[in-house]
């Protein structure tokens, strides 16, 4: 019996472990761009599970992207994936930069495909290196625990079973399996922050601190994520306790630890309709000041036209016409 190359075995083992909770007859969809990471993931999923489909998303951002999508789909059909879908999305006019807009469009298309096809999970090919890059980008933004938690292994229908697999191993796995990955020019375009981190920042850290820095950054994300999950559970219960007619109780909020209170305020703002992507640290700090540094100041203006103020011993949503 031929020996399985170690990189191929590493990817297959990660996929089996990451999806071990799913029923054996569940339909899985692999999100595949044709790059080394997603090709290695697709191959491992097809090897380990009986019902595996593939979705490739054409963002239309590069010349020939439609041909690339058709090529990936043709490979998938030949390899036995079923169903195989090409999802064409429009990025123009979406909020945020091109990278964020493309990501949002991609996840929307993948989520819709999963719902339509009844898939139990959509598999994403992010690796340990991607996780390390995500942590560095979060540090640069001054992100809190949510940002430093990196990408979750699972969220809703999405799964990332290769977060403990090195990017180099996905390339080696493709070579061992005779797969020819597509090299996305965006991955080396210095116009994108992640590309600069990948090409310049992370290699410098590896040179200075050793190769273990990549796995250490990824492990940090995992540890912070576990702590954040526990704090979020406490905050969910605290929000219920603090809720009063029309708002939140200031005395209850004042009695909470700061890490819990900030999460309560963030959750409440989201419940009022503030979009998570636009809700910033400064907004939560300003709301917190209505509790901890109250001296009669005016209301706090949140994204999407939402206004929060203090009325006696309550935080309430303020109708704009009532603002003085």
PDB file of C-alpha atoms in Angstrom:
ATOM      1  CA  UNK A   1       0.000   0.000   0.000  1.00  0.00           C
ATOM      2  CA  UNK A   2       1.408   3.380  -1.027  1.00  0.00           C
ATOM      3  CA  UNK A   3       2.351   5.698   1.818  1.00  0.00           C
ATOM      4  CA  UNK A   4       0.253   8.845   1.995  1.00  0.00           C
ATOM      5  CA  UNK A   5       2.488  11.947   1.805  1.00  0.00           C
ATOM      6  CA  UNK A   6       2.549  13.711   5.205  1.00  0.00           C
ATOM      7  CA  UNK A   7       1.076  17.018   3.899  1.00  0.00           C
ATOM      8  CA  UNK A   8      -1.858  15.152   2.332  1.00  0.00           C
ATOM      9  CA  UNK A   9      -2.373  13.221   5.570  1.00  0.00           C
ATOM     10  CA  UNK A  10      -2.225  16.477   7.601  1.00  0.00           C
ATOM     11  CA  UNK A  11      -4.982  18.092   5.558  1.00  0.00           C
ATOM     12  CA  UNK A  12      -7.171  14.984   5.586  1.00  0.00           C
ATOM     13  CA  UNK A  13      -6.787  14.548   9.328  1.00  0.00           C
ATOM     14  CA  UNK A  14      -7.688  18.193   9.973  1.00  0.00           C
ATOM     15  CA  UNK A  15     -10.793  17.904   7.798  1.00  0.00           C
ATOM     16  CA  UNK A  16     -11.961  14.722   9.508  1.00  0.00           C
ATOM     17  CA  UNK A  17     -11.453  16.207  12.973  1.00  0.00           C
ATOM     18  CA  UNK A  18     -13.021  19.545  12.119  1.00  0.00           C
ATOM     19  CA  UNK A  19     -16.166  17.931  10.725  1.00  0.00           C
ATOM     20  CA  UNK A  20     -16.446  14.903  13.012  1.00  0.00           C
ATOM     21  CA  UNK A  21     -19.715  16.144  14.520  1.00  0.00           C
ATOM     22  CA  UNK A  22     -21.577  16.173  11.194  1.00  0.00           C
ATOM     23  CA  UNK A  23     -23.793  13.252  10.096  1.00  0.00           C
ATOM     24  CA  UNK A  24     -22.087  10.851   7.711  1.00  0.00           C
ATOM     25  CA  UNK A  25     -24.728  11.482   5.040  1.00  0.00           C
ATOM     26  CA  UNK A  26     -24.631  15.286   5.333  1.00  0.00           C
ATOM     27  CA  UNK A  27     -24.103  17.343   2.193  1.00  0.00           C
ATOM     28  CA  UNK A  28     -20.952  19.458   2.434  1.00  0.00           C
ATOM     29  CA  UNK A  29     -20.089  22.336   0.108  1.00  0.00           C
ATOM     30  CA  UNK A  30     -16.479  23.388  -0.436  1.00  0.00           C
ATOM     31  CA  UNK A  31     -15.889  27.042  -1.280  1.00  0.00           C
ATOM     32  CA  UNK A  32     -13.114  26.759  -3.859  1.00  0.00           C
ATOM     33  CA  UNK A  33     -11.296  29.544  -5.679  1.00  0.00           C
ATOM     34  CA  UNK A  34      -8.839  27.179  -7.325  1.00  0.00           C
ATOM     35  CA  UNK A  35      -5.988  28.271  -5.046  1.00  0.00           C
ATOM     36  CA  UNK A  36      -3.811  25.790  -3.182  1.00  0.00           C
ATOM     37  CA  UNK A  37      -5.657  26.073   0.127  1.00  0.00           C
ATOM     38  CA  UNK A  38      -9.138  25.471  -1.231  1.00  0.00           C
ATOM     39  CA  UNK A  39      -7.981  22.791  -3.694  1.00  0.00           C
ATOM     40  CA  UNK A  40      -6.292  20.851  -0.895  1.00  0.00           C
ATOM     41  CA  UNK A  41      -9.412  21.246   1.247  1.00  0.00           C
ATOM     42  CA  UNK A  42     -11.690  20.107  -1.583  1.00  0.00           C
ATOM     43  CA  UNK A  43      -9.579  17.049  -2.275  1.00  0.00           C
ATOM     44  CA  UNK A  44      -9.505  16.068   1.412  1.00  0.00           C
ATOM     45  CA  UNK A  45     -13.250  16.563   1.837  1.00  0.00           C
ATOM     46  CA  UNK A  46     -13.953  14.473  -1.269  1.00  0.00           C
ATOM     47  CA  UNK A  47     -11.699  11.726   0.102  1.00  0.00           C
ATOM     48  CA  UNK A  48     -13.225  11.691   3.595  1.00  0.00           C
ATOM     49  CA  UNK A  49     -16.941  12.235   2.933  1.00  0.00           C
ATOM     50  CA  UNK A  50     -19.481  10.741   0.555  1.00  0.00           C
ATOM     51  CA  UNK A  51     -21.611  13.794  -0.310  1.00  0.00           C
ATOM     52  CA  UNK A  52     -19.449  16.758  -1.221  1.00  0.00           C
ATOM     53  CA  UNK A  53     -20.335  19.586  -3.584  1.00  0.00           C
ATOM     54  CA  UNK A  54     -18.322  22.616  -4.643  1.00  0.00           C
ATOM     55  CA  UNK A  55     -19.094  26.285  -5.098  1.00  0.00           C
ATOM     56  CA  UNK A  56     -16.761  28.736  -6.807  1.00  0.00           C
ATOM     57  CA  UNK A  57     -17.534  32.455  -6.668  1.00  0.00           C
ATOM     58  CA  UNK A  58     -16.789  34.794  -9.554  1.00  0.00           C
ATOM     59  CA  UNK A  59     -16.404  38.333  -8.198  1.00  0.00           C
ATOM     60  CA  UNK A  60     -15.784  39.787 -11.644  1.00  0.00           C
ATOM     61  CA  UNK A  61     -12.858  41.821 -10.308  1.00  0.00           C
ATOM     62  CA  UNK A  62     -10.221  40.415 -12.653  1.00  0.00           C
ATOM     63  CA  UNK A  63     -10.101  39.905 -16.371  1.00  0.00           C
ATOM     64  CA  UNK A  64     -10.821  36.276 -17.157  1.00  0.00           C
ATOM     65  CA  UNK A  65     -12.413  35.541 -13.775  1.00  0.00           C
ATOM     66  CA  UNK A  66     -15.334  33.863 -15.525  1.00  0.00           C
ATOM     67  CA  UNK A  67     -12.959  31.504 -17.346  1.00  0.00           C
ATOM     68  CA  UNK A  68     -11.220  30.654 -14.097  1.00  0.00           C
ATOM     69  CA  UNK A  69     -14.559  29.876 -12.454  1.00  0.00           C
ATOM     70  CA  UNK A  70     -15.544  27.593 -15.328  1.00  0.00           C
ATOM     71  CA  UNK A  71     -12.166  25.844 -15.106  1.00  0.00           C
ATOM     72  CA  UNK A  72     -12.582  25.187 -11.365  1.00  0.00           C
ATOM     73  CA  UNK A  73     -16.110  23.917 -11.943  1.00  0.00           C
ATOM     74  CA  UNK A  74     -14.961  21.592 -14.747  1.00  0.00           C
ATOM     75  CA  UNK A  75     -12.241  20.136 -12.523  1.00  0.00           C
ATOM     76  CA  UNK A  76     -14.775  19.593  -9.733  1.00  0.00           C
ATOM     77  CA  UNK A  77     -17.200  17.741 -11.978  1.00  0.00           C
ATOM     78  CA  UNK A  78     -14.431  15.520 -13.305  1.00  0.00           C
ATOM     79  CA  UNK A  79     -13.338  14.807  -9.711  1.00  0.00           C
ATOM     80  CA  UNK A  80     -16.824  13.660  -8.702  1.00  0.00           C
ATOM     81  CA  UNK A  81     -18.138  16.669  -6.783  1.00  0.00           C
ATOM     82  CA  UNK A  82     -21.898  17.023  -6.883  1.00  0.00           C
ATOM     83  CA  UNK A  83     -23.472  19.523  -7.031  1.00  0.00           C
ATOM     84  CA  UNK A  84     -21.069  22.016  -8.611  1.00  0.00           C
ATOM     85  CA  UNK A  85     -22.078  25.666  -8.704  1.00  0.00           C
ATOM     86  CA  UNK A  86     -20.653  28.895 -10.091  1.00  0.00           C
ATOM     87  CA  UNK A  87     -21.958  31.912  -8.206  1.00  0.00           C
ATOM     88  CA  UNK A  88     -21.463  35.281  -9.913  1.00  0.00           C
ATOM     89  CA  UNK A  89     -21.617  38.271  -7.591  1.00  0.00           C
ATOM     90  CA  UNK A  90     -21.448  42.037  -7.980  1.00  0.00           C
ATOM     91  CA  UNK A  91     -19.078  43.970  -5.743  1.00  0.00           C
ATOM     92  CA  UNK A  92     -19.643  47.480  -7.117  1.00  0.00           C
ATOM     93  CA  UNK A  93     -21.543  49.849  -4.861  1.00  0.00           C
ATOM     94  CA  UNK A  94     -21.111  47.812  -1.695  1.00  0.00           C
ATOM     95  CA  UNK A  95     -19.863  49.596   1.449  1.00  0.00           C
ATOM     96  CA  UNK A  96     -16.258  49.256   2.598  1.00  0.00           C
ATOM     97  CA  UNK A  97     -13.139  48.746   0.527  1.00  0.00           C
ATOM     98  CA  UNK A  98     -12.961  46.280  -2.368  1.00  0.00           C
ATOM     99  CA  UNK A  99     -11.589  43.519  -0.136  1.00  0.00           C
ATOM    100  CA  UNK A 100     -14.407  43.826   2.403  1.00  0.00           C
ATOM    101  CA  UNK A 101     -17.051  44.227  -0.302  1.00  0.00           C
ATOM    102  CA  UNK A 102     -15.857  41.101  -2.117  1.00  0.00           C
ATOM    103  CA  UNK A 103     -15.820  39.143   1.136  1.00  0.00           C
ATOM    104  CA  UNK A 104     -19.375  40.192   2.005  1.00  0.00           C
ATOM    105  CA  UNK A 105     -20.647  39.316  -1.472  1.00  0.00           C
ATOM    106  CA  UNK A 106     -18.864  35.959  -1.366  1.00  0.00           C
ATOM    107  CA  UNK A 107     -20.302  34.936   2.001  1.00  0.00           C
ATOM    108  CA  UNK A 108     -23.798  35.982   0.961  1.00  0.00           C
ATOM    109  CA  UNK A 109     -23.564  33.849  -2.181  1.00  0.00           C
ATOM    110  CA  UNK A 110     -22.168  30.846  -0.298  1.00  0.00           C
ATOM    111  CA  UNK A 111     -24.810  31.113   2.420  1.00  0.00           C
ATOM    112  CA  UNK A 112     -27.589  31.330  -0.164  1.00  0.00           C
ATOM    113  CA  UNK A 113     -26.239  28.291  -2.015  1.00  0.00           C
ATOM    114  CA  UNK A 114     -26.079  26.289   1.207  1.00  0.00           C
ATOM    115  CA  UNK A 115     -29.680  27.166   2.038  1.00  0.00           C
ATOM    116  CA  UNK A 116     -30.926  26.330  -1.446  1.00  0.00           C
ATOM    117  CA  UNK A 117     -29.084  23.002  -1.597  1.00  0.00           C
ATOM    118  CA  UNK A 118     -29.718  21.995   2.016  1.00  0.00           C
ATOM    119  CA  UNK A 119     -26.021  21.746   2.859  1.00  0.00           C
ATOM    120  CA  UNK A 120     -24.989  21.030   6.442  1.00  0.00           C
ATOM    121  CA  UNK A 121     -21.806  23.089   6.125  1.00  0.00           C
ATOM    122  CA  UNK A 122     -19.788  25.281   3.785  1.00  0.00           C
ATOM    123  CA  UNK A 123     -16.072  24.564   4.099  1.00  0.00           C
ATOM    124  CA  UNK A 124     -13.582  27.435   3.885  1.00  0.00           C
ATOM    125  CA  UNK A 125      -9.881  26.935   3.186  1.00  0.00           C
ATOM    126  CA  UNK A 126      -8.321  29.310   5.714  1.00  0.00           C
ATOM    127  CA  UNK A 127      -5.068  28.052   7.218  1.00  0.00           C
ATOM    128  CA  UNK A 128      -2.910  28.676  10.271  1.00  0.00           C
ATOM    129  CA  UNK A 129      -1.051  31.355   8.303  1.00  0.00           C
ATOM    130  CA  UNK A 130      -4.302  33.145   7.481  1.00  0.00           C
ATOM    131  CA  UNK A 131      -5.174  33.117  11.175  1.00  0.00           C
ATOM    132  CA  UNK A 132      -1.780  34.598  12.111  1.00  0.00           C
ATOM    133  CA  UNK A 133      -2.255  37.353   9.523  1.00  0.00           C
ATOM    134  CA  UNK A 134      -5.720  38.069  10.896  1.00  0.00           C
ATOM    135  CA  UNK A 135      -4.346  38.506  14.423  1.00  0.00           C
ATOM    136  CA  UNK A 136      -1.636  40.891  13.206  1.00  0.00           C
ATOM    137  CA  UNK A 137      -4.192  42.966  11.292  1.00  0.00           C
ATOM    138  CA  UNK A 138      -6.392  43.088  14.391  1.00  0.00           C
ATOM    139  CA  UNK A 139      -3.448  44.271  16.490  1.00  0.00           C
ATOM    140  CA  UNK A 140      -2.725  47.006  13.969  1.00  0.00           C
ATOM    141  CA  UNK A 141      -6.345  48.211  14.214  1.00  0.00           C
ATOM    142  CA  UNK A 142      -6.204  48.258  17.994  1.00  0.00           C
ATOM    143  CA  UNK A 143      -8.923  45.624  18.087  1.00  0.00           C
ATOM    144  CA  UNK A 144     -10.197  44.150  21.320  1.00  0.00           C
ATOM    145  CA  UNK A 145     -10.720  40.483  22.160  1.00  0.00           C
ATOM    146  CA  UNK A 146     -13.202  39.951  19.338  1.00  0.00           C
ATOM    147  CA  UNK A 147     -10.630  40.974  16.754  1.00  0.00           C
ATOM    148  CA  UNK A 148      -7.788  39.096  18.424  1.00  0.00           C
ATOM    149  CA  UNK A 149      -9.942  35.953  18.446  1.00  0.00           C
ATOM    150  CA  UNK A 150      -9.277  35.740  14.736  1.00  0.00           C
ATOM    151  CA  UNK A 151     -11.460  33.639  12.482  1.00  0.00           C
ATOM    152  CA  UNK A 152     -13.701  31.123  14.255  1.00  0.00           C
ATOM    153  CA  UNK A 153     -13.455  27.469  13.353  1.00  0.00           C
ATOM    154  CA  UNK A 154     -17.189  27.496  12.896  1.00  0.00           C
ATOM    155  CA  UNK A 155     -19.844  30.163  12.620  1.00  0.00           C
ATOM    156  CA  UNK A 156     -23.310  29.323  11.439  1.00  0.00           C
ATOM    157  CA  UNK A 157     -23.082  27.159   8.340  1.00  0.00           C
ATOM    158  CA  UNK A 158     -19.403  28.010   7.747  1.00  0.00           C
ATOM    159  CA  UNK A 159     -16.546  25.737   8.861  1.00  0.00           C
ATOM    160  CA  UNK A 160     -12.783  26.286   8.740  1.00  0.00           C
ATOM    161  CA  UNK A 161     -11.274  22.863   9.393  1.00  0.00           C
ATOM    162  CA  UNK A 162      -7.708  23.795   8.363  1.00  0.00           C
ATOM    163  CA  UNK A 163      -6.901  26.504  10.921  1.00  0.00           C
ATOM    164  CA  UNK A 164      -4.233  24.212  12.371  1.00  0.00           C
ATOM    165  CA  UNK A 165      -2.717  23.411   8.955  1.00  0.00           C
ATOM    166  CA  UNK A 166       0.248  25.367   7.603  1.00  0.00           C
ATOM    167  CA  UNK A 167      -0.179  27.058   4.230  1.00  0.00           C
ATOM    168  CA  UNK A 168       3.003  25.377   3.060  1.00  0.00           C
ATOM    169  CA  UNK A 169       1.361  21.994   3.654  1.00  0.00           C
ATOM    170  CA  UNK A 170      -1.597  22.807   1.417  1.00  0.00           C
ATOM    171  CA  UNK A 171       0.826  23.626  -1.402  1.00  0.00           C
ATOM    172  CA  UNK A 172       2.778  20.425  -0.777  1.00  0.00           C
ATOM    173  CA  UNK A 173      -0.465  18.447  -0.673  1.00  0.00           C
ATOM    174  CA  UNK A 174      -1.507  19.850  -4.048  1.00  0.00           C
ATOM    175  CA  UNK A 175       1.894  18.956  -5.521  1.00  0.00           C
ATOM    176  CA  UNK A 176       1.673  15.415  -4.146  1.00  0.00           C
ATOM    177  CA  UNK A 177      -1.837  15.004  -5.591  1.00  0.00           C
ATOM    178  CA  UNK A 178      -0.931  16.459  -8.982  1.00  0.00           C
ATOM    179  CA  UNK A 179      -3.186  19.483  -8.563  1.00  0.00           C
ATOM    180  CA  UNK A 180      -2.238  22.768 -10.245  1.00  0.00           C
ATOM    181  CA  UNK A 181      -3.359  25.693  -8.025  1.00  0.00           C
ATOM    182  CA  UNK A 182      -4.321  29.084  -9.392  1.00  0.00           C
ATOM    183  CA  UNK A 183      -2.267  31.983  -8.032  1.00  0.00           C
ATOM    184  CA  UNK A 184      -4.594  34.875  -7.193  1.00  0.00           C
ATOM    185  CA  UNK A 185      -2.783  38.132  -8.090  1.00  0.00           C
ATOM    186  CA  UNK A 186      -4.675  39.893  -5.282  1.00  0.00           C
ATOM    187  CA  UNK A 187      -2.694  37.816  -2.780  1.00  0.00           C
ATOM    188  CA  UNK A 188       0.502  39.615  -3.798  1.00  0.00           C
ATOM    189  CA  UNK A 189      -0.986  43.042  -4.521  1.00  0.00           C
ATOM    190  CA  UNK A 190       0.493  45.576  -2.048  1.00  0.00           C
ATOM    191  CA  UNK A 191      -2.670  47.639  -2.337  1.00  0.00           C
ATOM    192  CA  UNK A 192      -4.252  45.214   0.137  1.00  0.00           C
ATOM    193  CA  UNK A 193      -3.231  45.264   3.807  1.00  0.00           C
ATOM    194  CA  UNK A 194      -3.362  41.480   4.134  1.00  0.00           C
ATOM    195  CA  UNK A 195      -1.057  41.107   1.135  1.00  0.00           C
ATOM    196  CA  UNK A 196       1.473  43.457   2.756  1.00  0.00           C
ATOM    197  CA  UNK A 197       1.316  41.501   6.002  1.00  0.00           C
ATOM    198  CA  UNK A 198       1.791  38.242   4.092  1.00  0.00           C
ATOM    199  CA  UNK A 199       4.670  39.450   1.945  1.00  0.00           C
ATOM    200  CA  UNK A 200       6.533  41.736   4.340  1.00  0.00           C
ATOM    201  CA  UNK A 201       5.411  41.775   7.965  1.00  0.00           C
ATOM    202  CA  UNK A 202       5.051  38.092   8.799  1.00  0.00           C
ATOM    203  CA  UNK A 203       8.339  37.056   7.124  1.00  0.00           C
ATOM    204  CA  UNK A 204      10.183  39.698   9.185  1.00  0.00           C
ATOM    205  CA  UNK A 205       8.634  38.336  12.376  1.00  0.00           C
ATOM    206  CA  UNK A 206       9.593  34.794  11.410  1.00  0.00           C
ATOM    207  CA  UNK A 207      13.172  35.905  10.747  1.00  0.00           C
ATOM    208  CA  UNK A 208      13.370  37.759  14.056  1.00  0.00           C
ATOM    209  CA  UNK A 209      11.443  35.399  16.319  1.00  0.00           C
ATOM    210  CA  UNK A 210      11.561  32.036  14.574  1.00  0.00           C
ATOM    211  CA  UNK A 211       9.008  30.021  12.598  1.00  0.00           C
ATOM    212  CA  UNK A 212       6.974  29.201  15.723  1.00  0.00           C
ATOM    213  CA  UNK A 213       5.621  32.773  15.684  1.00  0.00           C
ATOM    214  CA  UNK A 214       2.989  31.761  13.122  1.00  0.00           C
ATOM    215  CA  UNK A 215       1.551  28.933  15.199  1.00  0.00           C
ATOM    216  CA  UNK A 216       1.882  31.052  18.368  1.00  0.00           C
ATOM    217  CA  UNK A 217      -0.189  33.854  16.852  1.00  0.00           C
ATOM    218  CA  UNK A 218      -2.816  31.343  15.743  1.00  0.00           C
ATOM    219  CA  UNK A 219      -2.843  29.766  19.210  1.00  0.00           C
ATOM    220  CA  UNK A 220      -3.298  33.206  20.765  1.00  0.00           C
ATOM    221  CA  UNK A 221      -6.427  33.639  18.656  1.00  0.00           C
ATOM    222  CA  UNK A 222      -7.769  30.315  19.920  1.00  0.00           C
ATOM    223  CA  UNK A 223      -7.093  31.168  23.572  1.00  0.00           C
ATOM    224  CA  UNK A 224      -8.621  34.648  23.312  1.00  0.00           C
ATOM    225  CA  UNK A 225     -11.640  33.224  21.480  1.00  0.00           C
ATOM    226  CA  UNK A 226     -12.332  30.814  24.357  1.00  0.00           C
ATOM    227  CA  UNK A 227     -12.155  33.652  26.910  1.00  0.00           C
ATOM    228  CA  UNK A 228     -14.325  35.911  24.751  1.00  0.00           C
ATOM    229  CA  UNK A 229     -16.962  33.206  24.418  1.00  0.00           C
ATOM    230  CA  UNK A 230     -17.203  32.903  28.188  1.00  0.00           C
ATOM    231  CA  UNK A 231     -17.431  36.690  28.619  1.00  0.00           C
ATOM    232  CA  UNK A 232     -20.091  36.895  25.905  1.00  0.00           C
ATOM    233  CA  UNK A 233     -22.209  34.318  27.738  1.00  0.00           C
ATOM    234  CA  UNK A 234     -21.954  36.364  30.924  1.00  0.00           C
ATOM    235  CA  UNK A 235     -22.839  39.518  29.000  1.00  0.00           C
ATOM    236  CA  UNK A 236     -25.921  37.900  27.471  1.00  0.00           C
ATOM    237  CA  UNK A 237     -27.225  37.074  30.939  1.00  0.00           C
ATOM    238  CA  UNK A 238     -26.301  40.538  32.239  1.00  0.00           C
ATOM    239  CA  UNK A 239     -28.209  42.214  29.402  1.00  0.00           C
ATOM    240  CA  UNK A 240     -31.340  40.366  30.464  1.00  0.00           C
ATOM    241  CA  UNK A 241     -30.823  41.451  34.076  1.00  0.00           C
ATOM    242  CA  UNK A 242     -30.239  45.085  33.104  1.00  0.00           C
ATOM    243  CA  UNK A 243     -33.212  45.342  30.759  1.00  0.00           C
ATOM    244  CA  UNK A 244     -36.072  47.535  31.950  1.00  0.00           C
ATOM    245  CA  UNK A 245     -39.016  49.054  30.094  1.00  0.00           C
ATOM    246  CA  UNK A 246     -37.659  51.291  27.299  1.00  0.00           C
ATOM    247  CA  UNK A 247     -33.995  50.709  28.044  1.00  0.00           C
ATOM    248  CA  UNK A 248     -31.320  49.546  30.483  1.00  0.00           C
ATOM    249  CA  UNK A 249     -30.956  50.093  34.226  1.00  0.00           C
ATOM    250  CA  UNK A 250     -27.994  52.330  35.051  1.00  0.00           C
ATOM    251  CA  UNK A 251     -27.571  50.962  38.619  1.00  0.00           C
ATOM    252  CA  UNK A 252     -27.418  47.391  37.302  1.00  0.00           C
ATOM    253  CA  UNK A 253     -24.948  48.379  34.571  1.00  0.00           C
ATOM    254  CA  UNK A 254     -22.791  50.287  37.076  1.00  0.00           C
ATOM    255  CA  UNK A 255     -22.459  47.150  39.161  1.00  0.00           C
ATOM    256  CA  UNK A 256     -21.002  45.114  36.319  1.00  0.00           C
ATOM    257  CA  UNK A 257     -17.314  44.557  35.653  1.00  0.00           C
ATOM    258  CA  UNK A 258     -16.102  46.769  32.826  1.00  0.00           C
ATOM    259  CA  UNK A 259     -15.408  43.874  30.456  1.00  0.00           C
ATOM    260  CA  UNK A 260     -18.986  42.623  30.890  1.00  0.00           C
ATOM    261  CA  UNK A 261     -20.598  46.080  30.765  1.00  0.00           C
ATOM    262  CA  UNK A 262     -18.903  46.986  27.478  1.00  0.00           C
ATOM    263  CA  UNK A 263     -20.203  43.778  25.933  1.00  0.00           C
ATOM    264  CA  UNK A 264     -23.708  44.480  27.248  1.00  0.00           C
ATOM    265  CA  UNK A 265     -23.662  47.945  25.693  1.00  0.00           C
ATOM    266  CA  UNK A 266     -22.350  46.565  22.400  1.00  0.00           C
ATOM    267  CA  UNK A 267     -25.103  43.919  22.319  1.00  0.00           C
ATOM    268  CA  UNK A 268     -27.770  46.458  23.191  1.00  0.00           C
ATOM    269  CA  UNK A 269     -26.612  48.825  20.453  1.00  0.00           C
ATOM    270  CA  UNK A 270     -26.794  45.947  17.985  1.00  0.00           C
ATOM    271  CA  UNK A 271     -30.315  45.136  19.170  1.00  0.00           C
ATOM    272  CA  UNK A 272     -31.284  48.764  18.556  1.00  0.00           C
ATOM    273  CA  UNK A 273     -30.128  48.327  14.961  1.00  0.00           C
ATOM    274  CA  UNK A 274     -26.567  49.658  14.931  1.00  0.00           C
ATOM    275  CA  UNK A 275     -24.626  47.716  12.271  1.00  0.00           C
ATOM    276  CA  UNK A 276     -21.820  45.682  13.797  1.00  0.00           C
ATOM    277  CA  UNK A 277     -19.280  46.650  11.158  1.00  0.00           C
ATOM    278  CA  UNK A 278     -19.746  50.354  11.891  1.00  0.00           C
ATOM    279  CA  UNK A 279     -20.102  50.136  15.666  1.00  0.00           C
ATOM    280  CA  UNK A 280     -16.706  51.183  16.972  1.00  0.00           C
ATOM    281  CA  UNK A 281     -14.871  51.194  20.284  1.00  0.00           C
ATOM    282  CA  UNK A 282     -15.436  54.944  20.656  1.00  0.00           C
ATOM    283  CA  UNK A 283     -19.216  54.438  20.503  1.00  0.00           C
ATOM    284  CA  UNK A 284     -19.138  51.913  23.340  1.00  0.00           C
ATOM    285  CA  UNK A 285     -16.823  54.160  25.391  1.00  0.00           C
ATOM    286  CA  UNK A 286     -19.197  57.088  24.941  1.00  0.00           C
ATOM    287  CA  UNK A 287     -22.169  54.982  26.080  1.00  0.00           C
ATOM    288  CA  UNK A 288     -20.183  53.729  29.044  1.00  0.00           C
ATOM    289  CA  UNK A 289     -19.468  57.322  30.068  1.00  0.00           C
ATOM    290  CA  UNK A 290     -23.222  57.856  30.466  1.00  0.00           C
ATOM    291  CA  UNK A 291     -22.968  55.338  33.298  1.00  0.00           C
ATOM    292  CA  UNK A 292     -19.553  55.764  34.867  1.00  0.00           C
ATOM    293  CA  UNK A 293     -18.828  59.459  34.207  1.00  0.00           C
ATOM    294  CA  UNK A 294     -22.297  60.975  34.268  1.00  0.00           C
ATOM    295  CA  UNK A 295     -22.406  64.769  34.536  1.00  0.00           C
ATOM    296  CA  UNK A 296     -25.494  65.551  32.495  1.00  0.00           C
ATOM    297  CA  UNK A 297     -23.860  65.244  29.074  1.00  0.00           C
ATOM    298  CA  UNK A 298     -25.802  64.937  25.872  1.00  0.00           C
ATOM    299  CA  UNK A 299     -26.722  61.781  23.984  1.00  0.00           C
ATOM    300  CA  UNK A 300     -24.436  59.422  22.081  1.00  0.00           C
ATOM    301  CA  UNK A 301     -24.836  59.179  18.334  1.00  0.00           C
ATOM    302  CA  UNK A 302     -24.406  55.648  17.020  1.00  0.00           C
ATOM    303  CA  UNK A 303     -24.173  54.457  13.405  1.00  0.00           C
ATOM    304  CA  UNK A 304     -27.311  54.326  11.263  1.00  0.00           C
ATOM    305  CA  UNK A 305     -28.883  57.337  12.975  1.00  0.00           C
ATOM    306  CA  UNK A 306     -29.394  55.632  16.336  1.00  0.00           C
ATOM    307  CA  UNK A 307     -29.182  57.923  19.370  1.00  0.00           C
ATOM    308  CA  UNK A 308     -28.779  56.797  22.974  1.00  0.00           C
ATOM    309  CA  UNK A 309     -29.123  59.004  26.053  1.00  0.00           C
ATOM    310  CA  UNK A 310     -29.600  58.860  29.784  1.00  0.00           C
ATOM    311  CA  UNK A 311     -32.939  59.604  31.413  1.00  0.00           C
ATOM    312  CA  UNK A 312     -32.720  59.493  35.225  1.00  0.00           C
ATOM    313  CA  UNK A 313     -31.501  55.989  36.067  1.00  0.00           C
ATOM    314  CA  UNK A 314     -31.974  54.515  32.607  1.00  0.00           C
ATOM    315  CA  UNK A 315     -30.205  54.379  29.270  1.00  0.00           C
ATOM    316  CA  UNK A 316     -32.792  54.812  26.545  1.00  0.00           C
ATOM    317  CA  UNK A 317     -33.023  55.233  22.825  1.00  0.00           C
ATOM    318  CA  UNK A 318     -33.677  58.896  22.104  1.00  0.00           C
ATOM    319  CA  UNK A 319     -36.062  60.002  19.387  1.00  0.00           C
ATOM    320  CA  UNK A 320     -34.185  62.678  17.360  1.00  0.00           C
ATOM    321  CA  UNK A 321     -37.038  65.190  17.704  1.00  0.00           C
ATOM    322  CA  UNK A 322     -36.575  65.072  21.489  1.00  0.00           C
ATOM    323  CA  UNK A 323     -32.899  65.949  21.351  1.00  0.00           C
ATOM    324  CA  UNK A 324     -32.246  69.442  22.652  1.00  0.00           C
TER     325      UNK A 324
END
